[in-house]
PDB file of C-alpha atoms in Angstrom:
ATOM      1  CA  UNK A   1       3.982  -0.646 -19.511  1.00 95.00           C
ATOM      2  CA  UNK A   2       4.491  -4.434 -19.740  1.00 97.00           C
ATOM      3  CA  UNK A   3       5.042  -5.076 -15.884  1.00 97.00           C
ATOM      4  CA  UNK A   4       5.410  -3.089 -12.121  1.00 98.00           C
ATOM      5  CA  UNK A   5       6.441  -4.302  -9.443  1.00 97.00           C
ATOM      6  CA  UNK A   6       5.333  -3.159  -5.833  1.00 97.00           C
ATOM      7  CA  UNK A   7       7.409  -4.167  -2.575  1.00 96.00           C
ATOM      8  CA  UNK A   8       5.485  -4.621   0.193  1.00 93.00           C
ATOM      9  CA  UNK A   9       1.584  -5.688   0.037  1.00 91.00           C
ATOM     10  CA  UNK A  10       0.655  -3.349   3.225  1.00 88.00           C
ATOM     11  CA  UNK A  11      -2.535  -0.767   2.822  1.00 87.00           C
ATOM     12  CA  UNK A  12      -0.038   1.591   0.283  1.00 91.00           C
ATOM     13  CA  UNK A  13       1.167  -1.465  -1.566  1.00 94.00           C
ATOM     14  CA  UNK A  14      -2.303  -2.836  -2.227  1.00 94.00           C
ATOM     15  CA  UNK A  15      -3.583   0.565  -3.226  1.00 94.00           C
ATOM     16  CA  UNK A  16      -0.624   1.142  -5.583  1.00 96.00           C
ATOM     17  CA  UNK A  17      -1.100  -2.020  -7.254  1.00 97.00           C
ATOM     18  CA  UNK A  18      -5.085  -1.335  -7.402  1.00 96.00           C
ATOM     19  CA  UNK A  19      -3.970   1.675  -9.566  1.00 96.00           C
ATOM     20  CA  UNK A  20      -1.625   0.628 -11.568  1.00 97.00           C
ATOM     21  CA  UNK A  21      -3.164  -2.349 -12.465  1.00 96.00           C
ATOM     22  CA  UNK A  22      -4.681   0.306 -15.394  1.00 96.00           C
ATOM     23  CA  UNK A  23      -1.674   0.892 -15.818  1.00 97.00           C
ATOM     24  CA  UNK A  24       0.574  -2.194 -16.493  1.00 97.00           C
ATOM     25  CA  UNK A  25      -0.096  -5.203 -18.771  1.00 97.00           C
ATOM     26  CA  UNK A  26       0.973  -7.373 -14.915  1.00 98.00           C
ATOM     27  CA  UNK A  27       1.058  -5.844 -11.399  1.00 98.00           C
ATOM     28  CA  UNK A  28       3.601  -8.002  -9.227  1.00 96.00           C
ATOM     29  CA  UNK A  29       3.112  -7.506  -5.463  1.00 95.00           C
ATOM     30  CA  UNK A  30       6.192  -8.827  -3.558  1.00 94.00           C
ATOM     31  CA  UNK A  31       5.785  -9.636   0.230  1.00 90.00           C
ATOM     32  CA  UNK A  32       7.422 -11.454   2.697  1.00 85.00           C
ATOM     33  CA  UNK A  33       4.815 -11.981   5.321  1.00 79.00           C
ATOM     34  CA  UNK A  34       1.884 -14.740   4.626  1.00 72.00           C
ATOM     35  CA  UNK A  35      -0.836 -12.673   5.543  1.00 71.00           C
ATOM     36  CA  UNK A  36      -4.047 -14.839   7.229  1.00 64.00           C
ATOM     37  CA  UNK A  37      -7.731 -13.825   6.194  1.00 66.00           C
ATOM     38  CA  UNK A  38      -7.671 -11.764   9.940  1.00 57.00           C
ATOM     39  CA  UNK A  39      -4.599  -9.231   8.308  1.00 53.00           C
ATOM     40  CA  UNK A  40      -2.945  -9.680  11.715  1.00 54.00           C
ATOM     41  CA  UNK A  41       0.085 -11.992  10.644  1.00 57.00           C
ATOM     42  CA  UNK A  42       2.463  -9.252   9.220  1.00 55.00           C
ATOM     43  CA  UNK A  43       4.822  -8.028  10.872  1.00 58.00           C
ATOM     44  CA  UNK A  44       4.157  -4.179  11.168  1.00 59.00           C
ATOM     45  CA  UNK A  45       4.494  -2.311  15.084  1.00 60.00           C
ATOM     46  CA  UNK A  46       0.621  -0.376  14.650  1.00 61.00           C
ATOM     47  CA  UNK A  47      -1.394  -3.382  13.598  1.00 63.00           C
ATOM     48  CA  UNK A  48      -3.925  -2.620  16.564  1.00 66.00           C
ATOM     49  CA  UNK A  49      -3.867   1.024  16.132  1.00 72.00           C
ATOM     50  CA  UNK A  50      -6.827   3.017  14.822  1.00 78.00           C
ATOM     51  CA  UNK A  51      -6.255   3.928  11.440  1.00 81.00           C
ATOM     52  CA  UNK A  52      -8.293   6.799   9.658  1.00 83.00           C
ATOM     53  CA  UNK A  53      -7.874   8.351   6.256  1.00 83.00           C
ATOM     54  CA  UNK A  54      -7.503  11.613   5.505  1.00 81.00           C
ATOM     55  CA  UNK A  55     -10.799  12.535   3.671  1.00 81.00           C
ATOM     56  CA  UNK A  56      -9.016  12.764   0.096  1.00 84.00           C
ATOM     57  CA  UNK A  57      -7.386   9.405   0.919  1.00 86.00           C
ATOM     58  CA  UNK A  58     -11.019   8.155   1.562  1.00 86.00           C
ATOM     59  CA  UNK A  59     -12.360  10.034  -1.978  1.00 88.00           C
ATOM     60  CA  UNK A  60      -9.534   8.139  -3.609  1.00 91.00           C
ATOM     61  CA  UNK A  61     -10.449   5.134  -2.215  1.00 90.00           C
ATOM     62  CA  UNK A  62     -13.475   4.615  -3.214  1.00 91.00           C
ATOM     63  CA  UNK A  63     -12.712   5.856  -6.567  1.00 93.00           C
ATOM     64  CA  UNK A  64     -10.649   3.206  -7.010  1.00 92.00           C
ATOM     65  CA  UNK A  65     -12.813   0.745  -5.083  1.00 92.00           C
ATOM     66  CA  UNK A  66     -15.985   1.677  -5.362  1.00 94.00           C
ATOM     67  CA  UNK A  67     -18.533   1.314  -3.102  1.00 94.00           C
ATOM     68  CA  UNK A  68     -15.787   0.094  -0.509  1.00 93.00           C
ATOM     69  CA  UNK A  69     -17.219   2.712   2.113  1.00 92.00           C
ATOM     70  CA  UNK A  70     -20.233   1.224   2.118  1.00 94.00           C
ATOM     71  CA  UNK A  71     -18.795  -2.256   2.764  1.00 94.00           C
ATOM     72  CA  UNK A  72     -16.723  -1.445   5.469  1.00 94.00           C
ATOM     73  CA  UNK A  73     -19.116   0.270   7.493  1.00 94.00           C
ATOM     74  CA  UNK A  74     -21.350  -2.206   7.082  1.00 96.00           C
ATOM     75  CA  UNK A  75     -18.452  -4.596   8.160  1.00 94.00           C
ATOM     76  CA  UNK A  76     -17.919  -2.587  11.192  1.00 93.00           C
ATOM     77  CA  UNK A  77     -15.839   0.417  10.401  1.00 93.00           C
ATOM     78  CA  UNK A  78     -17.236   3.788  11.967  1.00 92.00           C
ATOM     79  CA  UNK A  79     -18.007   6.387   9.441  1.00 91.00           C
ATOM     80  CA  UNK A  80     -17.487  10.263  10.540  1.00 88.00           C
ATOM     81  CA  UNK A  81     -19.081  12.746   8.219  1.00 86.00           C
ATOM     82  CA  UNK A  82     -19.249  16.949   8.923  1.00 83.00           C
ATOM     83  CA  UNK A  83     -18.953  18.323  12.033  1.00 82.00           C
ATOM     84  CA  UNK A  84     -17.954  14.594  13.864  1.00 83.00           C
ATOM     85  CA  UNK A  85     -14.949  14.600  11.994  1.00 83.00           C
ATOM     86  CA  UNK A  86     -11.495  16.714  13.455  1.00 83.00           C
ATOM     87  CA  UNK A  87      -8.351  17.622  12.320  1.00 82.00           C
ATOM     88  CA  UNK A  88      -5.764  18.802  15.160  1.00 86.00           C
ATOM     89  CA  UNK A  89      -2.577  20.666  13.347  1.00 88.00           C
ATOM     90  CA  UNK A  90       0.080  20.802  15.924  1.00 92.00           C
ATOM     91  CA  UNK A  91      -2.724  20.264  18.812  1.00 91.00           C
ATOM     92  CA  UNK A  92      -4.459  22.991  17.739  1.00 92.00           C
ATOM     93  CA  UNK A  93      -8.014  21.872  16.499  1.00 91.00           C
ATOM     94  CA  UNK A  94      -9.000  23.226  13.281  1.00 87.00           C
ATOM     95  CA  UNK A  95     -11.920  24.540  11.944  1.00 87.00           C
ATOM     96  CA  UNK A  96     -14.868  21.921  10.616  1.00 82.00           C
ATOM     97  CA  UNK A  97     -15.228  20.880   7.462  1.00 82.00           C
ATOM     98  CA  UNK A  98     -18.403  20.163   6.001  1.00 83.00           C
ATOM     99  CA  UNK A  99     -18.223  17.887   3.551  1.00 82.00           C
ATOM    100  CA  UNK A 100     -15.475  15.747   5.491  1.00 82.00           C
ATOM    101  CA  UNK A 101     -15.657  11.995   5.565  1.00 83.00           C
ATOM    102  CA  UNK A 102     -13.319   9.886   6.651  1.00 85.00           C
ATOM    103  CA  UNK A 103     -13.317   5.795   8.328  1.00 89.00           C
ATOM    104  CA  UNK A 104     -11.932   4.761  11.335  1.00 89.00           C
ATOM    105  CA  UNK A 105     -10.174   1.214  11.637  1.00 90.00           C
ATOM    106  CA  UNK A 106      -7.695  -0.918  12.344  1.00 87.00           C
ATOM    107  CA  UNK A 107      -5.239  -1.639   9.680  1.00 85.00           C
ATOM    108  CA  UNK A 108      -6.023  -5.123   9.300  1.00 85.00           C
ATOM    109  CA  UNK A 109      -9.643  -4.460   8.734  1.00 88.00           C
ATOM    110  CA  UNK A 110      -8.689  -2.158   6.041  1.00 89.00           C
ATOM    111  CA  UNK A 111      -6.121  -4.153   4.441  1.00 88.00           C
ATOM    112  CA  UNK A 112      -7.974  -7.368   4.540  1.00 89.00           C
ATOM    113  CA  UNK A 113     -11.282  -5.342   2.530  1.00 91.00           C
ATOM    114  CA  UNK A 114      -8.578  -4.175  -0.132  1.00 92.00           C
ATOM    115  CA  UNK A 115      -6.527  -6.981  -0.359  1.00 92.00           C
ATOM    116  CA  UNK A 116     -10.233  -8.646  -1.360  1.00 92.00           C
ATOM    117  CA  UNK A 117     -10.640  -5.756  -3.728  1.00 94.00           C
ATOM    118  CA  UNK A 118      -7.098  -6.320  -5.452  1.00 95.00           C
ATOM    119  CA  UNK A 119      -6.547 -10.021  -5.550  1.00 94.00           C
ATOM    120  CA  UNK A 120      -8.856 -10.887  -7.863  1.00 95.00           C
ATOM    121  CA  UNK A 121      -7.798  -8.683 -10.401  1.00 95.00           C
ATOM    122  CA  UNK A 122      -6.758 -10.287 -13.523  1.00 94.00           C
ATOM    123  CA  UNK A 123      -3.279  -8.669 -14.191  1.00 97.00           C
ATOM    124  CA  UNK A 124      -2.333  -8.879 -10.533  1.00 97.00           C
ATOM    125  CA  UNK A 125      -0.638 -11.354  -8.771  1.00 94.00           C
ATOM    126  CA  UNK A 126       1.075 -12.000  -5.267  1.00 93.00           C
ATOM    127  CA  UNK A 127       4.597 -13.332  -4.639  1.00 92.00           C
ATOM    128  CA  UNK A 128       5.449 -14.217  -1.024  1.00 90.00           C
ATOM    129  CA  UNK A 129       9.112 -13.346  -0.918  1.00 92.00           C
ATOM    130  CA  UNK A 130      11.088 -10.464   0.441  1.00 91.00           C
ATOM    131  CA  UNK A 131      12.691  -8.087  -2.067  1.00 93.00           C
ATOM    132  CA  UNK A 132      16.986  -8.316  -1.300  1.00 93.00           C
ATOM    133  CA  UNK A 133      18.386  -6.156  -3.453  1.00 94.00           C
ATOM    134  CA  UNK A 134      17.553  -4.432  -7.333  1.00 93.00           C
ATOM    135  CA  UNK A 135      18.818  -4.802 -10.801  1.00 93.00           C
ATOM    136  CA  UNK A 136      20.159  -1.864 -12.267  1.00 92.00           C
ATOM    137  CA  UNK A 137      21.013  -1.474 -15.814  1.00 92.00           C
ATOM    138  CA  UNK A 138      22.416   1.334 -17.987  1.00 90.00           C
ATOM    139  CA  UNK A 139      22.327   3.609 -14.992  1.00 86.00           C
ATOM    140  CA  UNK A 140      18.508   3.053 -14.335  1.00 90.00           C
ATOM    141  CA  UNK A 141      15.948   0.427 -11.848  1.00 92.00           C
ATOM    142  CA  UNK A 142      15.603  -2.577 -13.993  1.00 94.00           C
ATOM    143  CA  UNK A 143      13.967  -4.733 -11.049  1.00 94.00           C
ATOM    144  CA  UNK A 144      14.066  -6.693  -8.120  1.00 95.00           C
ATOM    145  CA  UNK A 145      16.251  -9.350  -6.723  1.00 93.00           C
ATOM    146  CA  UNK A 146      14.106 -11.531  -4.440  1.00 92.00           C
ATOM    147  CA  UNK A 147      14.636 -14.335  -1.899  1.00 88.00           C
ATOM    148  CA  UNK A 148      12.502 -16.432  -3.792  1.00 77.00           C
ATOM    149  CA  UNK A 149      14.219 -19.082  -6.402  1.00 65.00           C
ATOM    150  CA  UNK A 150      11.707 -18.680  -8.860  1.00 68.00           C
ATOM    151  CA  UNK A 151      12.407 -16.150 -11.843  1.00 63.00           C
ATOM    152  CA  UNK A 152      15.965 -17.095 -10.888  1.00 78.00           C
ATOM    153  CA  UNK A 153      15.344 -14.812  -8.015  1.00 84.00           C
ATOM    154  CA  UNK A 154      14.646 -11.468 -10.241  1.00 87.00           C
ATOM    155  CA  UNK A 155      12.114  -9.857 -11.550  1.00 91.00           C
ATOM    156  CA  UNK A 156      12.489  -7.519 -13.940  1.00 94.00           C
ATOM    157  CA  UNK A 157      10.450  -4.223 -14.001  1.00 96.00           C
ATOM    158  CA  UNK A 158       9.140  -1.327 -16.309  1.00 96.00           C
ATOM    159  CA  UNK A 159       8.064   0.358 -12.825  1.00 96.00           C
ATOM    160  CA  UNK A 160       9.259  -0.167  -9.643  1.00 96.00           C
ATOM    161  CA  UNK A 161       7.361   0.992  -6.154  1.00 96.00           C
ATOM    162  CA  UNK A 162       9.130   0.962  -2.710  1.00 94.00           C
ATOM    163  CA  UNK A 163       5.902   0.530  -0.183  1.00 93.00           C
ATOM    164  CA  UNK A 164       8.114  -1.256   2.531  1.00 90.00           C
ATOM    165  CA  UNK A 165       7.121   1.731   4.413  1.00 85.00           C
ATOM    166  CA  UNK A 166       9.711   2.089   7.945  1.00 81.00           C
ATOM    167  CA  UNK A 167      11.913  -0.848   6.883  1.00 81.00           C
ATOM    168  CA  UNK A 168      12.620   0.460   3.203  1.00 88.00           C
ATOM    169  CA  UNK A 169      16.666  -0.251   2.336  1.00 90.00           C
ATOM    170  CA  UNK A 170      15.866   1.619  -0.811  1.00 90.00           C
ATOM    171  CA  UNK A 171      18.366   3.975   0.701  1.00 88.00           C
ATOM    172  CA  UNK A 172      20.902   0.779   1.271  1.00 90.00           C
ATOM    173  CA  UNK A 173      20.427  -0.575  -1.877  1.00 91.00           C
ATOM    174  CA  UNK A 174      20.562   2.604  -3.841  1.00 89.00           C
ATOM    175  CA  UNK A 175      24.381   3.322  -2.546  1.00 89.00           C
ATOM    176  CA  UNK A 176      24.983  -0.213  -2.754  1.00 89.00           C
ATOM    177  CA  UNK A 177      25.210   0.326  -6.483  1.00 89.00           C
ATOM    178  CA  UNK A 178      26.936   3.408  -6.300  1.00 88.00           C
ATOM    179  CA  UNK A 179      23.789   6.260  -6.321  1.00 86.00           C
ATOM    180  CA  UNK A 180      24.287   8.987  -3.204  1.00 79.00           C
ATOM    181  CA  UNK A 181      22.028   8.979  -0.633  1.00 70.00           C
ATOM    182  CA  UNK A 182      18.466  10.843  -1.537  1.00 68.00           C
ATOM    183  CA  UNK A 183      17.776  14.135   0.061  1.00 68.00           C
ATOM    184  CA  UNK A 184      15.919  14.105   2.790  1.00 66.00           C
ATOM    185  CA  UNK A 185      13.413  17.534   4.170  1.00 64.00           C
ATOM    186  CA  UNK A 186      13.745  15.599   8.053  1.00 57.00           C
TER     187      UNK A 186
END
């Protein structure tokens, strides 16, 4: 595909953009917030929370990064492997898995080590504007309408990901242009 665009350059943005940057001739990463070299200038409720991947979030992590665990322990991020890792299922504590590993950190601290891991990527690049809106033609996502002037504001897309996380309008927009509102399982 010639070009996808990802809203929102938190953890899932950055690691949707690391993939498809295989993917897509140009990776576009649209965010609003001008993130400092700390992580801790975007607006999100759990930046200070402890953050830990599920162990096949962390296998797919460093497949795509590899050789990221190593760096972020050695950055500071605690490493559980075995028996010290556990999973609770409705407060109920499940049984150990061996071969578990998984990293606990905050969310900066993890963002900040991908966003290093993404950025320099050739076919990606970072626009600091907040997605208003998308273009829809012949009854299908076309792209993005942006609060940025340049591109005329839009940015058309082979691929579009919503990774806006709690504040997606996907839902707003979507009816906006006349599409019902998407199931939901809640």
């Amino acid at each position: 595909m010639r070009r996808a665009v990802v809203m929102g350059g938190s953890y899932a943005g950055l690691f949707a953009a690391r993939v498809l940057c295989d993917l897509a001739e140009e990776v576009v990463v649209v965010e609003p917030d001008a993130i400092g070299e700390d992580g801790l200038d975007r607006r999100t409720p759990q930046r200070r929370q402890l953050h830990a991947p599920l162990p096949m979030g962390h296998r797919r992590l460093e497949r795509w990064c590899p050789g990221v665990t190593d760096e972020l322990v050695r950055d500071g991020a605690r490493l559980g492997e075995g028996e010290d890792v556990r999973f609770y299922v409705d407060g109920r504590l499940k049984a150990p898995v061996p071969e578990a590993r998984t990293l606990g950190a905050t969310r900066p601290f993890l963002e900040v080590r991908l966003r290093r891991r993404v950025e320099p990527l050739g076919n990606v690049r970072f626009v600091r504007a907040e997605a208003t809106d998308l273009v829809l033609r012949g009854g299908r996502v076309t792209g993005v309408v942006m609060d940025d002037p340049a591109d005329d504001g839009l940015l058309d897309a082979d691929l579009l990901v919503d990774a806006t996380g709690r504040s997606s309008r996907l839902g707003e927009w979507l009816g906006r242009h006349g599409w019902g509102e998407a199931p939901s399982t809640g």
